[in-house]
XYZ file of C-alpha atoms in Angstrom:
315
model
C 5.976 0.203 -3.753
C 8.053 -1.119 -1.401
C 6.272 -4.580 -0.966
C 6.410 -5.277 -4.440
C 10.187 -4.683 -4.917
C 10.951 -6.811 -1.904
C 9.055 -9.608 -3.823
C 11.012 -8.859 -7.088
C 14.431 -9.039 -5.353
C 16.260 -12.797 -5.703
C 16.360 -14.439 -2.789
C 19.945 -13.693 -1.175
C 19.118 -9.892 -1.140
C 15.486 -10.373 0.251
C 17.258 -12.376 3.061
C 19.580 -9.867 3.563
C 17.089 -6.822 4.234
C 14.601 -9.362 6.265
C 18.100 -9.780 8.781
C 18.970 -5.734 8.262
C 15.358 -5.136 9.267
C 14.959 -6.673 12.633
C 18.732 -6.139 13.362
C 18.432 -1.867 12.897
C 15.037 -1.954 14.829
C 16.335 -3.604 17.432
C 19.262 -1.704 17.205
C 16.997 2.034 17.399
C 14.574 0.547 20.158
C 17.925 -0.380 22.178
C 19.678 3.076 21.831
C 15.926 4.530 22.578
C 16.028 2.482 25.943
C 19.448 3.465 26.883
C 18.653 6.897 26.322
C 15.500 6.817 28.669
C 17.502 4.990 31.328
C 20.413 7.621 30.920
C 18.321 11.044 31.084
C 16.264 9.302 34.370
C 19.174 8.192 36.137
C 19.018 4.386 35.937
C 23.032 4.160 34.926
C 23.997 6.204 37.446
C 26.539 3.916 39.264
C 26.803 5.592 42.271
C 22.584 5.027 42.705
C 23.223 1.803 42.336
C 25.460 1.309 44.688
C 23.356 3.029 47.464
C 20.891 -0.204 47.011
C 21.570 -3.398 48.721
C 21.475 -6.902 46.839
C 17.963 -7.709 45.506
C 16.373 -4.206 45.844
C 17.272 -2.861 42.335
C 13.922 -4.402 40.931
C 11.742 -3.359 44.320
C 13.397 -0.421 45.046
C 16.316 0.672 47.567
C 16.534 2.325 50.365
C 16.131 5.746 49.050
C 12.682 4.572 47.004
C 14.517 4.480 43.649
C 12.750 3.323 41.001
C 14.139 2.732 37.535
C 12.072 3.018 34.327
C 13.663 -0.385 33.329
C 15.139 -2.720 36.185
C 18.617 -4.413 35.371
C 19.584 -2.179 32.673
C 23.496 -0.874 33.343
C 24.396 -0.298 29.801
C 24.024 -0.822 25.991
C 24.039 -4.127 25.853
C 21.204 -4.684 28.200
C 19.429 -2.024 26.856
C 19.751 -4.270 23.430
C 18.934 -6.887 24.903
C 15.534 -5.702 26.745
C 14.920 -4.637 22.752
C 15.158 -7.866 21.686
C 13.093 -9.623 24.567
C 10.250 -6.830 23.791
C 10.356 -7.122 19.827
C 10.229 -10.726 19.873
C 8.474 -11.147 23.240
C 10.898 -13.724 24.283
C 10.154 -12.513 28.042
C 13.023 -14.003 30.354
C 11.644 -12.125 33.569
C 15.168 -10.207 34.533
C 14.187 -6.492 32.620
C 11.099 -5.393 33.183
C 9.058 -1.972 32.827
C 8.482 -0.195 35.640
C 5.410 2.516 36.167
C 7.972 5.283 36.764
C 8.111 6.426 33.417
C 5.288 7.177 30.993
C 7.802 7.689 28.416
C 9.136 3.893 28.637
C 5.430 2.663 28.508
C 4.894 4.943 25.512
C 7.780 2.960 23.456
C 6.989 -0.130 24.416
C 3.706 -0.211 22.668
C 5.553 1.968 19.966
C 8.160 -0.504 19.220
C 5.494 -3.719 19.655
C 3.460 -1.805 17.068
C 6.648 -1.735 14.708
C 7.853 -5.280 15.284
C 3.828 -6.503 14.504
C 4.490 -4.336 10.991
C 7.771 -5.652 10.418
C 6.866 -8.918 10.637
C 3.368 -8.801 8.732
C 5.705 -7.386 5.622
C 8.637 -9.366 5.790
C 6.521 -12.772 6.290
C 3.942 -11.683 3.524
C 7.027 -11.115 1.165
C 8.443 -14.573 1.434
C 5.005 -16.474 1.425
C 4.444 -14.216 -2.077
C 7.742 -15.418 -3.204
C 7.485 -18.622 -2.075
C 3.930 -19.389 -3.970
C 5.125 -17.907 -6.978
C 5.395 -20.601 -10.108
C 8.714 -19.801 -11.892
C 9.864 -23.255 -11.448
C 7.040 -24.529 -12.940
C 7.222 -22.325 -15.450
C 11.061 -23.396 -16.343
C 9.718 -26.895 -17.109
C 7.279 -25.492 -20.378
C 9.574 -25.285 -22.868
C 9.369 -24.350 -26.689
C 11.514 -25.391 -29.670
C 14.937 -23.279 -30.194
C 13.713 -22.318 -33.721
C 10.740 -21.816 -35.677
C 9.834 -22.658 -39.248
C 7.798 -21.186 -42.124
C 6.942 -24.331 -44.533
C 3.400 -25.258 -46.313
C 0.461 -26.489 -44.806
C -2.801 -27.121 -46.668
C -1.439 -25.426 -49.421
C -0.663 -22.561 -47.402
C 2.516 -20.774 -45.920
C 2.523 -21.479 -42.048
C 4.895 -20.065 -38.861
C 5.098 -22.979 -36.629
C 6.404 -23.657 -33.094
C 6.453 -26.551 -31.045
C 5.404 -26.338 -27.492
C 5.651 -29.017 -24.554
C 5.285 -29.941 -20.530
C 8.075 -31.650 -19.116
C 6.371 -32.877 -15.890
C 3.248 -34.939 -15.756
C 1.391 -32.511 -13.638
C -1.661 -30.831 -16.138
C -1.352 -26.694 -16.691
C -5.300 -26.367 -16.422
C -7.047 -23.902 -18.577
C -3.525 -23.217 -20.985
C -3.994 -20.108 -23.390
C -1.373 -19.789 -26.024
C -0.890 -15.976 -27.702
C 1.595 -14.688 -30.293
C 2.696 -10.664 -31.188
C 4.825 -9.889 -33.942
C 7.250 -6.742 -32.625
C 8.503 -4.868 -35.735
C 9.249 -0.920 -36.886
C 6.087 0.511 -38.725
C 4.901 3.317 -40.095
C 1.619 5.019 -40.724
C 0.052 6.793 -43.607
C 0.650 9.857 -41.601
C 4.406 9.181 -41.415
C 4.358 8.456 -37.605
C 6.930 5.670 -37.190
C 6.330 3.146 -34.080
C 9.501 1.811 -33.400
C 7.986 -1.497 -31.239
C 4.581 -1.847 -32.529
C 3.193 -4.763 -31.324
C 0.825 -7.008 -33.312
C -1.506 -9.475 -32.066
C -1.678 -12.740 -34.826
C -4.335 -15.099 -34.901
C -3.357 -18.659 -34.167
C -4.231 -22.216 -35.177
C -3.815 -25.780 -32.974
C -4.680 -28.790 -32.938
C -8.110 -28.371 -30.603
C -8.432 -24.730 -32.149
C -8.666 -21.304 -30.652
C -6.239 -20.099 -28.209
C -6.490 -22.314 -25.771
C -4.788 -25.882 -25.841
C -4.250 -29.178 -24.077
C -1.299 -29.813 -23.337
C -0.942 -33.566 -22.535
C 1.710 -34.046 -25.202
C 3.937 -31.622 -27.525
C 1.538 -29.344 -29.797
C 2.949 -27.745 -33.227
C 1.298 -24.540 -33.275
C 0.704 -22.722 -35.977
C -0.504 -19.327 -37.798
C -1.327 -19.301 -41.434
C 0.154 -16.242 -43.091
C -2.431 -14.647 -45.186
C -3.548 -10.998 -46.652
C -4.254 -10.374 -42.467
C -0.736 -11.475 -41.031
C 1.803 -8.503 -40.425
C 4.033 -11.756 -41.880
C 2.215 -11.302 -45.739
C 5.251 -9.888 -47.059
C 7.894 -11.862 -45.291
C 10.178 -14.197 -47.651
C 13.395 -16.010 -47.026
C 15.955 -13.192 -47.787
C 14.258 -11.082 -44.658
C 14.980 -13.903 -42.218
C 18.439 -12.544 -41.346
C 19.495 -10.983 -37.905
C 19.507 -7.021 -39.272
C 15.720 -7.625 -40.009
C 13.938 -5.887 -37.616
C 11.319 -8.591 -36.853
C 10.698 -10.384 -33.326
C 7.857 -12.924 -32.705
C 6.819 -13.753 -29.055
C 4.937 -16.185 -27.650
C 3.199 -16.046 -24.457
C 2.017 -19.616 -22.705
C -0.407 -18.724 -19.639
C -2.230 -21.484 -17.037
C -2.822 -22.641 -14.190
C -0.817 -25.254 -12.468
C -3.037 -28.258 -10.930
C -1.143 -28.960 -8.070
C -0.779 -25.455 -6.680
C -3.755 -23.495 -7.956
C -1.371 -20.661 -9.204
C -1.145 -19.100 -12.394
C 1.864 -19.188 -13.995
C 3.620 -17.605 -17.388
C 6.067 -19.149 -19.797
C 7.473 -17.008 -22.529
C 9.533 -16.726 -25.328
C 10.507 -15.082 -28.899
C 12.151 -15.822 -31.873
C 14.148 -13.302 -34.043
C 14.271 -12.968 -38.032
C 17.545 -15.311 -37.796
C 15.909 -17.614 -35.766
C 12.763 -18.744 -37.923
C 13.720 -21.415 -40.542
C 12.242 -20.969 -43.952
C 11.122 -24.357 -45.533
C 11.612 -26.788 -42.822
C 8.963 -28.864 -40.617
C 9.467 -30.765 -37.239
C 10.019 -34.296 -37.241
C 7.423 -36.037 -35.135
C 8.384 -37.540 -31.730
C 5.475 -39.497 -30.911
C 4.954 -43.146 -31.429
C 2.683 -45.837 -30.160
C 4.589 -48.637 -28.884
C 2.861 -51.800 -27.035
C -0.629 -49.746 -26.752
C 0.854 -46.825 -25.382
C 2.300 -43.242 -26.739
C 5.296 -42.080 -25.597
C 7.423 -38.827 -26.740
C 11.111 -38.782 -27.381
C 12.187 -35.223 -25.994
C 15.629 -35.559 -27.982
C 13.938 -34.531 -31.314
C 11.453 -32.118 -29.466
C 13.712 -29.136 -31.941
C 14.538 -31.176 -35.100
C 13.263 -30.033 -38.369
C 13.889 -31.532 -41.840
C 13.711 -29.826 -44.814
C 10.251 -29.791 -46.843
C 9.596 -28.088 -50.236
C 8.817 -24.486 -49.928
C 8.476 -21.722 -52.710
C 10.724 -19.296 -51.491
C 8.097 -16.490 -52.050
C 6.275 -14.322 -50.142
C 2.489 -15.731 -49.058
C 1.299 -12.147 -51.097
C 2.998 -13.376 -54.170
C 2.120 -17.264 -53.553
C -1.769 -15.968 -53.201
C -1.151 -13.872 -56.395
C 0.537 -16.141 -58.504
C -1.332 -19.756 -58.072
C 1.667 -21.261 -60.917
C 4.246 -21.265 -58.864
C 2.419 -23.995 -56.404
C 2.710 -25.600 -59.609
C 6.169 -25.197 -60.041
């Protein structure tokens, strides 16, 4: 629809449409007012000469009353169109009761002007109230990692908030997008599979007061159950999408931040370095190390192989 399209447009395009909508409506009704004046004879030069100075508004000696006073050309008709639509009312031009068609056009132009004002002001309000900029301060680590945690392979990523204002009711979820085939041979090129996550506070809700490491335990119910280091290359048909949603504390507007990790953006056998430290009884976060990782001992096998052969952990 038109309104949603205007809201989704970039600001230069929105401002251009905003300007052109008013300009075109003024020109259109300016042409209508000029045609009404032309059809009624208000533009006839000889008629105007028959009236003395100051007699044009009230009618001349021949009792000629124009539809709209003081319209002599298209320029004056255009100026009158602007006065009608934006209700400036300088007082030099006015509609008389001589032409019912002029009164009808006056009503129509006022209604059209109100509709354009409502649409364009509503569009600009929606664009200014969107929280796109707030979402830019919600950051994700450039790479995700797979390493052991509590004796199980886990997919991990780090998320943080650069602003002091909180994200209320923040939730995070992940999906694996990859090509799959059913038992009947049906191929789904972009199959979306939700994956269960674990985080320090449990569930999908997070309290983003400091950077958190969100992880997914790769078990038999995970779509990553058969992933090994040999699968983590750019030719692998795999993408993991992460979506963080919440309410901005200062405005109450819902915001959403998204990122994704391709197969070659997942590092095997690494974990994130600590970035939260205590100094003089206060906690500080070193965001310069936000995406830094270090290598840790990790078996180069799938989670399925690790679960079936426990001796791999001993070696």
